[in-house]
Short mmCIF file of C-alpha atoms in Angstrom, two decimals:
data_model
loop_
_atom_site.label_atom_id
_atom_site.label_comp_id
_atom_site.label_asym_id
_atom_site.label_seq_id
_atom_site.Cartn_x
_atom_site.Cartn_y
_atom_site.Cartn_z
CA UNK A 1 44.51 124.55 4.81
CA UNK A 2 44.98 120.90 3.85
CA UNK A 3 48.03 119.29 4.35
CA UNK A 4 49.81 118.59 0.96
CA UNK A 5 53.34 117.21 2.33
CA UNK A 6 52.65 113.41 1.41
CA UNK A 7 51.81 114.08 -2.47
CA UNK A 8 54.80 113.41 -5.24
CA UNK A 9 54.77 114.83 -7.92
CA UNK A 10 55.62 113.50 -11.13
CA UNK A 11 56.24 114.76 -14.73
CA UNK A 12 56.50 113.34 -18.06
CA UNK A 13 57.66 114.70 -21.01
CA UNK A 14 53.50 114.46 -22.30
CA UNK A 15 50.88 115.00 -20.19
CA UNK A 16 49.93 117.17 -16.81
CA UNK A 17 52.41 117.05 -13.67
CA UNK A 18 51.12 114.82 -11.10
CA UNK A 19 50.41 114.63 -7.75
CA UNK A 20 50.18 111.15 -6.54
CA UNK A 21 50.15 108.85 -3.91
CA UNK A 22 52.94 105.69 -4.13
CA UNK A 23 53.59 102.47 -2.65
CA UNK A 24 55.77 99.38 -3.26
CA UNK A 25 57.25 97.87 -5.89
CA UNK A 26 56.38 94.97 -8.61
CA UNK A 27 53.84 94.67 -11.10
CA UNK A 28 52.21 97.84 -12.04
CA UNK A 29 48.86 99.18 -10.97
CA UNK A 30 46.71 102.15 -11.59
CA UNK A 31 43.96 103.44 -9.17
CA UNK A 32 41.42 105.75 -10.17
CA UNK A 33 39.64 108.10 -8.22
CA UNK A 34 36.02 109.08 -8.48
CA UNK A 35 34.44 112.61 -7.75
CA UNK A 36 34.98 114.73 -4.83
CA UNK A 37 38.08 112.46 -4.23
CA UNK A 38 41.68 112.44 -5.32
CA UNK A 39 44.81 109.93 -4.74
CA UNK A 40 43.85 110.01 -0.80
CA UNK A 41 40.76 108.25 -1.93
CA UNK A 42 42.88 105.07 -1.86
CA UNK A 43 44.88 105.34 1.24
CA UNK A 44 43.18 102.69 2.90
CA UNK A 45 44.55 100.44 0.09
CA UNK A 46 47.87 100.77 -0.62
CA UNK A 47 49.52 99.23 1.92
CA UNK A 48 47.76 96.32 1.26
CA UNK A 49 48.80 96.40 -1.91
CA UNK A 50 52.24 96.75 -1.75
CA UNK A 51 52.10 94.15 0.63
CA UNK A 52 50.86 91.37 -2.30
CA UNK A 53 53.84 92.73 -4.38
CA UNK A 54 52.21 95.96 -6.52
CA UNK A 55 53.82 99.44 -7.48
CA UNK A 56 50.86 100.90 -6.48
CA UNK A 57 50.44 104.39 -8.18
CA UNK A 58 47.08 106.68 -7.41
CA UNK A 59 47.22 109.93 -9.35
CA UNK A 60 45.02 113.22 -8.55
CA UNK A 61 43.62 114.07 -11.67
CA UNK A 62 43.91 117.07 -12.92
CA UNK A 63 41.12 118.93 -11.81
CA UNK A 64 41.39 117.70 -8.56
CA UNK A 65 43.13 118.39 -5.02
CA UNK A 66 46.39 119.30 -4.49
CA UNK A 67 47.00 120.98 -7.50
CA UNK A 68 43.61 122.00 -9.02
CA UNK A 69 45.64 122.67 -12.62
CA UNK A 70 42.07 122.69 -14.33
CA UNK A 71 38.41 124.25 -13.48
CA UNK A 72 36.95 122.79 -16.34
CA UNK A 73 35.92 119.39 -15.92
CA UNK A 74 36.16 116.75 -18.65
CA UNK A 75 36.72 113.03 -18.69
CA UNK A 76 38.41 112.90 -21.95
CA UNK A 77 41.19 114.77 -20.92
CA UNK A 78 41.22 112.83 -18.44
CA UNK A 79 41.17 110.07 -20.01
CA UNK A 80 43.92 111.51 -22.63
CA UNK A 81 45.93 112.04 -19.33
CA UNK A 82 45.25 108.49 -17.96
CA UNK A 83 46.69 107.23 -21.32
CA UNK A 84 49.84 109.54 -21.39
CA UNK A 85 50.57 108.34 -17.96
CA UNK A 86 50.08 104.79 -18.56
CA UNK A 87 52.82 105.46 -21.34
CA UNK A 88 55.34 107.15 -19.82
CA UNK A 89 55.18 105.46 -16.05
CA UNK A 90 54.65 101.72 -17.30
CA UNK A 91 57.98 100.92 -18.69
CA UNK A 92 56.85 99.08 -20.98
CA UNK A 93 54.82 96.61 -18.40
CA UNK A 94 51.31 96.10 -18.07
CA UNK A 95 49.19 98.19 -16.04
CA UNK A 96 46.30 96.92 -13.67
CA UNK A 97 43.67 99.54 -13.42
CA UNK A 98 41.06 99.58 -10.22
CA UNK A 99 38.74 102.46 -10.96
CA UNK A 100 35.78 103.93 -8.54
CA UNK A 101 32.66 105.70 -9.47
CA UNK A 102 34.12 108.52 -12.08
CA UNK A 103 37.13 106.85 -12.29
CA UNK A 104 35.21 103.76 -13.27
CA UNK A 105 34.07 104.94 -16.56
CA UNK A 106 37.24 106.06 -17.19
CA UNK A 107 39.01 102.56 -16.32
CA UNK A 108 36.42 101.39 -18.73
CA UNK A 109 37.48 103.48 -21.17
CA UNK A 110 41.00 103.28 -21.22
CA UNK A 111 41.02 99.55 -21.60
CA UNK A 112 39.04 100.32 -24.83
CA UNK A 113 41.09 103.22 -26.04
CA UNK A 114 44.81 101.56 -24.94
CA UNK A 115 44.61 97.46 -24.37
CA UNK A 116 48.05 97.27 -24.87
CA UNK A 117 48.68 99.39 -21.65
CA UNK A 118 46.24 96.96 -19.30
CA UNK A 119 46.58 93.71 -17.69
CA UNK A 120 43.18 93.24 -16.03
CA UNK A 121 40.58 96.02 -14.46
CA UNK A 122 38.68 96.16 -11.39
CA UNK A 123 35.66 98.30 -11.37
CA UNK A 124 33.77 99.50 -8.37
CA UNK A 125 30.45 100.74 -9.27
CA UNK A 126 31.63 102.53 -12.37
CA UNK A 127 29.51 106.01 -13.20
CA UNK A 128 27.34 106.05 -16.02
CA UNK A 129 24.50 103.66 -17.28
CA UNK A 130 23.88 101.40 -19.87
CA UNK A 131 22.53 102.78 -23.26
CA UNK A 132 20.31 99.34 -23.17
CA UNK A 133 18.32 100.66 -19.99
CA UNK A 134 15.09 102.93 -20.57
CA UNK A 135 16.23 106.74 -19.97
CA UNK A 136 13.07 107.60 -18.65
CA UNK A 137 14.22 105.25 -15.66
CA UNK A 138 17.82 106.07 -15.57
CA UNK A 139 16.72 110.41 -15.39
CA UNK A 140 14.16 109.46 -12.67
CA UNK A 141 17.20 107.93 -10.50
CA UNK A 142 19.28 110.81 -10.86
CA UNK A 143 19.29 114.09 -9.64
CA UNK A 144 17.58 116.81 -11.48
CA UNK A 145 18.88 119.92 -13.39
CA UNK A 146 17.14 122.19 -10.15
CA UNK A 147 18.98 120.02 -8.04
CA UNK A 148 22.38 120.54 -9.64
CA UNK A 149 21.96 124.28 -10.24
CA UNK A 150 21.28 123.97 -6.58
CA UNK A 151 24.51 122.31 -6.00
CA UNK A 152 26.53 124.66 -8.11
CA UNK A 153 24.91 128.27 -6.47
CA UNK A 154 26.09 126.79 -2.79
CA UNK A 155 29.62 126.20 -3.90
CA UNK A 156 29.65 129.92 -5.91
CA UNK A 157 28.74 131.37 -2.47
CA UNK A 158 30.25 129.27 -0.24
CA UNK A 159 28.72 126.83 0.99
CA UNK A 160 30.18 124.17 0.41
CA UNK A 161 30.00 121.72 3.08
CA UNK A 162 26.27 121.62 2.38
CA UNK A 163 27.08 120.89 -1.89
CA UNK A 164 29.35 118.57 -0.80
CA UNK A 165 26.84 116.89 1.66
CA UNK A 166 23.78 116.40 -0.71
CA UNK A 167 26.10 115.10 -3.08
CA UNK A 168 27.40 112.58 -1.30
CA UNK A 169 24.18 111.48 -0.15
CA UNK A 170 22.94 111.19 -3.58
CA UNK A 171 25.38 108.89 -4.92
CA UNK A 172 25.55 106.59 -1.26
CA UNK A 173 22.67 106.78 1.16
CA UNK A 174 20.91 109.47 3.35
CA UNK A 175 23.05 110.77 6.01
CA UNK A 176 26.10 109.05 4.68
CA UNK A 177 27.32 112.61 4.70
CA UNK A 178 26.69 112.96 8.15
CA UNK A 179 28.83 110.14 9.44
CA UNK A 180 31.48 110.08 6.90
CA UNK A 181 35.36 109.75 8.87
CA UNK A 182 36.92 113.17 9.17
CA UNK A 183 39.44 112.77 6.72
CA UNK A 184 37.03 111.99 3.98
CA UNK A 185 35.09 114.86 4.82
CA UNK A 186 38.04 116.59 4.37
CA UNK A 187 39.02 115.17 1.57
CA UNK A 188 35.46 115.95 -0.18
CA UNK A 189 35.98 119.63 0.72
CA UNK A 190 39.20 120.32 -0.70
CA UNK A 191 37.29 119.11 -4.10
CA UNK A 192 34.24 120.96 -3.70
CA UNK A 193 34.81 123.05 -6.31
CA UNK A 194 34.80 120.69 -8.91
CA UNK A 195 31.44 120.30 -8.57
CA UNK A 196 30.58 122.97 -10.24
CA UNK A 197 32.05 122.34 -13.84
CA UNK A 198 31.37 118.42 -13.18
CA UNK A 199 27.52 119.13 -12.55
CA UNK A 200 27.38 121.54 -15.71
CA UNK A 201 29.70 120.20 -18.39
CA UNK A 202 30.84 116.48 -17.38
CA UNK A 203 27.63 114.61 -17.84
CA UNK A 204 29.26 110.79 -18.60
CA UNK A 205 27.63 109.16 -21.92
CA UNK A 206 26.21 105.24 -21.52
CA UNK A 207 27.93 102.00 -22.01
CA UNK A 208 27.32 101.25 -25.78
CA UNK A 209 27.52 97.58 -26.69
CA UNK A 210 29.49 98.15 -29.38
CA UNK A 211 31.83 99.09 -26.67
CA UNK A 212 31.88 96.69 -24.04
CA UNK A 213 32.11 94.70 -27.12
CA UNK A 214 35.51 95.80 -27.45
CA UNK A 215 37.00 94.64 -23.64
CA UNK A 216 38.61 91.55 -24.26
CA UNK A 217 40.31 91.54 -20.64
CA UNK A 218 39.68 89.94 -17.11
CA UNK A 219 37.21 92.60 -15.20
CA UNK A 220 36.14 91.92 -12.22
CA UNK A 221 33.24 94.27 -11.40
CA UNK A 222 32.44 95.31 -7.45
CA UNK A 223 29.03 96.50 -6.28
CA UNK A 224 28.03 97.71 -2.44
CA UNK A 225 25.57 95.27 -0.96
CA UNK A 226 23.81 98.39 0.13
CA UNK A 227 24.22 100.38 -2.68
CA UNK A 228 21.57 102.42 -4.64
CA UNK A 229 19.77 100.65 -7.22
CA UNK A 230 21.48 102.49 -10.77
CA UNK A 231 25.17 101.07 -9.66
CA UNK A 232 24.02 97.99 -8.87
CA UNK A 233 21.76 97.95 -11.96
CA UNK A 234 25.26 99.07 -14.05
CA UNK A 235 27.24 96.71 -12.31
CA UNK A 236 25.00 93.70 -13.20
CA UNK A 237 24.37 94.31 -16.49
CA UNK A 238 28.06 95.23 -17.32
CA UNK A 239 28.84 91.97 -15.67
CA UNK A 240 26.46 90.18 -18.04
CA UNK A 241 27.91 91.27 -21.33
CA UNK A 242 31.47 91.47 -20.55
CA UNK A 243 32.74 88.42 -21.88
CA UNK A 244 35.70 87.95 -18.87
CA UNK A 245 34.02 89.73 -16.01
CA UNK A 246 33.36 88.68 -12.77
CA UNK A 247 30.53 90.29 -10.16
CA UNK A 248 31.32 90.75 -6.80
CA UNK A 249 29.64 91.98 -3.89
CA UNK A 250 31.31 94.13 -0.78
CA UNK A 251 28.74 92.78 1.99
CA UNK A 252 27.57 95.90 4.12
CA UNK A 253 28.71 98.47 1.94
CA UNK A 254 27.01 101.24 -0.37
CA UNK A 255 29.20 103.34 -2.91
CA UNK A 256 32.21 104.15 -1.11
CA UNK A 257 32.78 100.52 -0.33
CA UNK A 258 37.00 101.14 -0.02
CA UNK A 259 36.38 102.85 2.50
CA UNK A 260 33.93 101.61 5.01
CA UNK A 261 35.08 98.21 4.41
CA UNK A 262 38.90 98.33 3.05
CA UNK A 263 40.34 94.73 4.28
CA UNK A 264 37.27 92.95 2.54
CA UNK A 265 37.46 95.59 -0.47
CA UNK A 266 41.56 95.03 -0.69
CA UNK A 267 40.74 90.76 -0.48
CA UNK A 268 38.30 90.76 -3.47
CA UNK A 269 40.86 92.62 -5.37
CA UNK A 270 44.27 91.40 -4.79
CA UNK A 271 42.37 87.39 -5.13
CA UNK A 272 41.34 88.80 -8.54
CA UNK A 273 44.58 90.51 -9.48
CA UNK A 274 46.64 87.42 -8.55
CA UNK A 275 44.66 84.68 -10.11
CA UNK A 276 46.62 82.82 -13.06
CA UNK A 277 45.66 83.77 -16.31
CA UNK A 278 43.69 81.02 -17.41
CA UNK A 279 40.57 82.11 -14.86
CA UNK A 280 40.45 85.34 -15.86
#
């Protein structure tokens, strides 16, 4: 069994209890976790940033490891979560909001749904794809329906290292699995099971111009310089018709780019967060 002894929890009067990872004090920030993951995800960068002088908060969501309060997968309640806690924990400050994969749409989402809550947004090769892009190329880049049925029958009986394995290597690079640090392997396993609902019921909907229309914030956007082809392809074309975005790449890296590479990851983003307000 995992060990669970450095999670806090936290509860609001609104909103799920919380398990979450904390570090430092100042200005607010937000880190999002993608699938598989939860706050652990970011242990490679919160030191770092409580160092440049951030209260540094990275929630589980619900759904995910240590307290698995949901089966059901679904990024608006997540994302009705996200907004409750941004509420409640902010005091009245501005959050900045770094969001991976999963967590990437949804930091893309909550700066549409509550603007008032962020101060700027980092997002590393956010999930999803653009509604401009031809869906005949965006299915052929994904896995298929056999594939995730696949997926889903090895976690009902069991086998989960192997779900978790293909899945990883589908969203980094062959083998990634295979030499992936023992405590994200770990990590991944503890969340196996939300595989199951995320594969069947949490399929993310495209970027919609009429919604990146909306983001009138500094983004800076992250891509791996080894990444697959439909994040960098997002990543690009996000950074093209965000009107304050920045593109960034993480040389050497594919999708989990925090984590192979965390002091050139934490650079790019703390020289973003820290600029004065007049370059974002």
């Amino acid at each position: 069994m995992s060990d669970t002894t450095e999670f806090e929890n936290l509860s609001f009067s609104a909103g799920p209890l919380w398990a979450c990872l904390r570090a430092g004090t100042g200005r607010p920030l937000l880190l999002i976790h993608g699938s598989l993951c939860d706050a652990r995800f970011w242990r490679g960068q919160l030191p770092a940033l409580a160092a440049a002088g951030f209260a540094a908060l990275a929630p589980s969501l619900r759904a995910y490891h240590p307290l698995h309060l949901s089966q059901h997968m679904s990024w608006q309640q997540d994302l009705d979560d996200l907004v409750a806690l941004l509420e409640q924990a902010g005091g009245g400050e501005r959050f900045d909001v770094i969001g991976h994969s999963r967590g990437g749409f949804l930091a893309f989402h909550l700066a549409r749904r509550a603007p008032h809550l962020l101060h700027r947004l980092v997002l590393a090769e956010p999930g999803g794809y653009m509604a401009s892009h031809d869906l005949r190329d965006v299915k052929g880049a994904l896995p298929d329906q056999a594939w995730r049925e696949d997926v889903i029958a090895m976690v009902e009986r069991g086998d989960s290292a192997q779900a978790v394995a293909l899945f990883v290597d589908s969203v980094s690079r062959p083998g990634s699995w295979r030499f992936s640090p023992a405590d994200f392997r770990q990590m991944a396993l503890d969340n196996a099971s939300t595989l199951i609902s995320q594969l069947r019921d949490d399929a993310l909907p495209p970027y919609q111009p009429s919604e990146i229309a909306e983001l009138n914030l500094p983004v800076l956007l992250l891509k791996g310089q080894r990444s697959l082809p439909r994040f960098r392809q997002t990543v690009d074309a996000l950074g093209e018709q965000l009107s304050h975005a920045q593109v960034a790449e993480v040389a050497g890296a594919s999708h989990a780019m925090n984590l192979a590479y965390p002091a050139k990851f934490n650079q790019l983003v703390i020289d973003f967060l820290q600029q004065p307000a007049s370059q974002g």
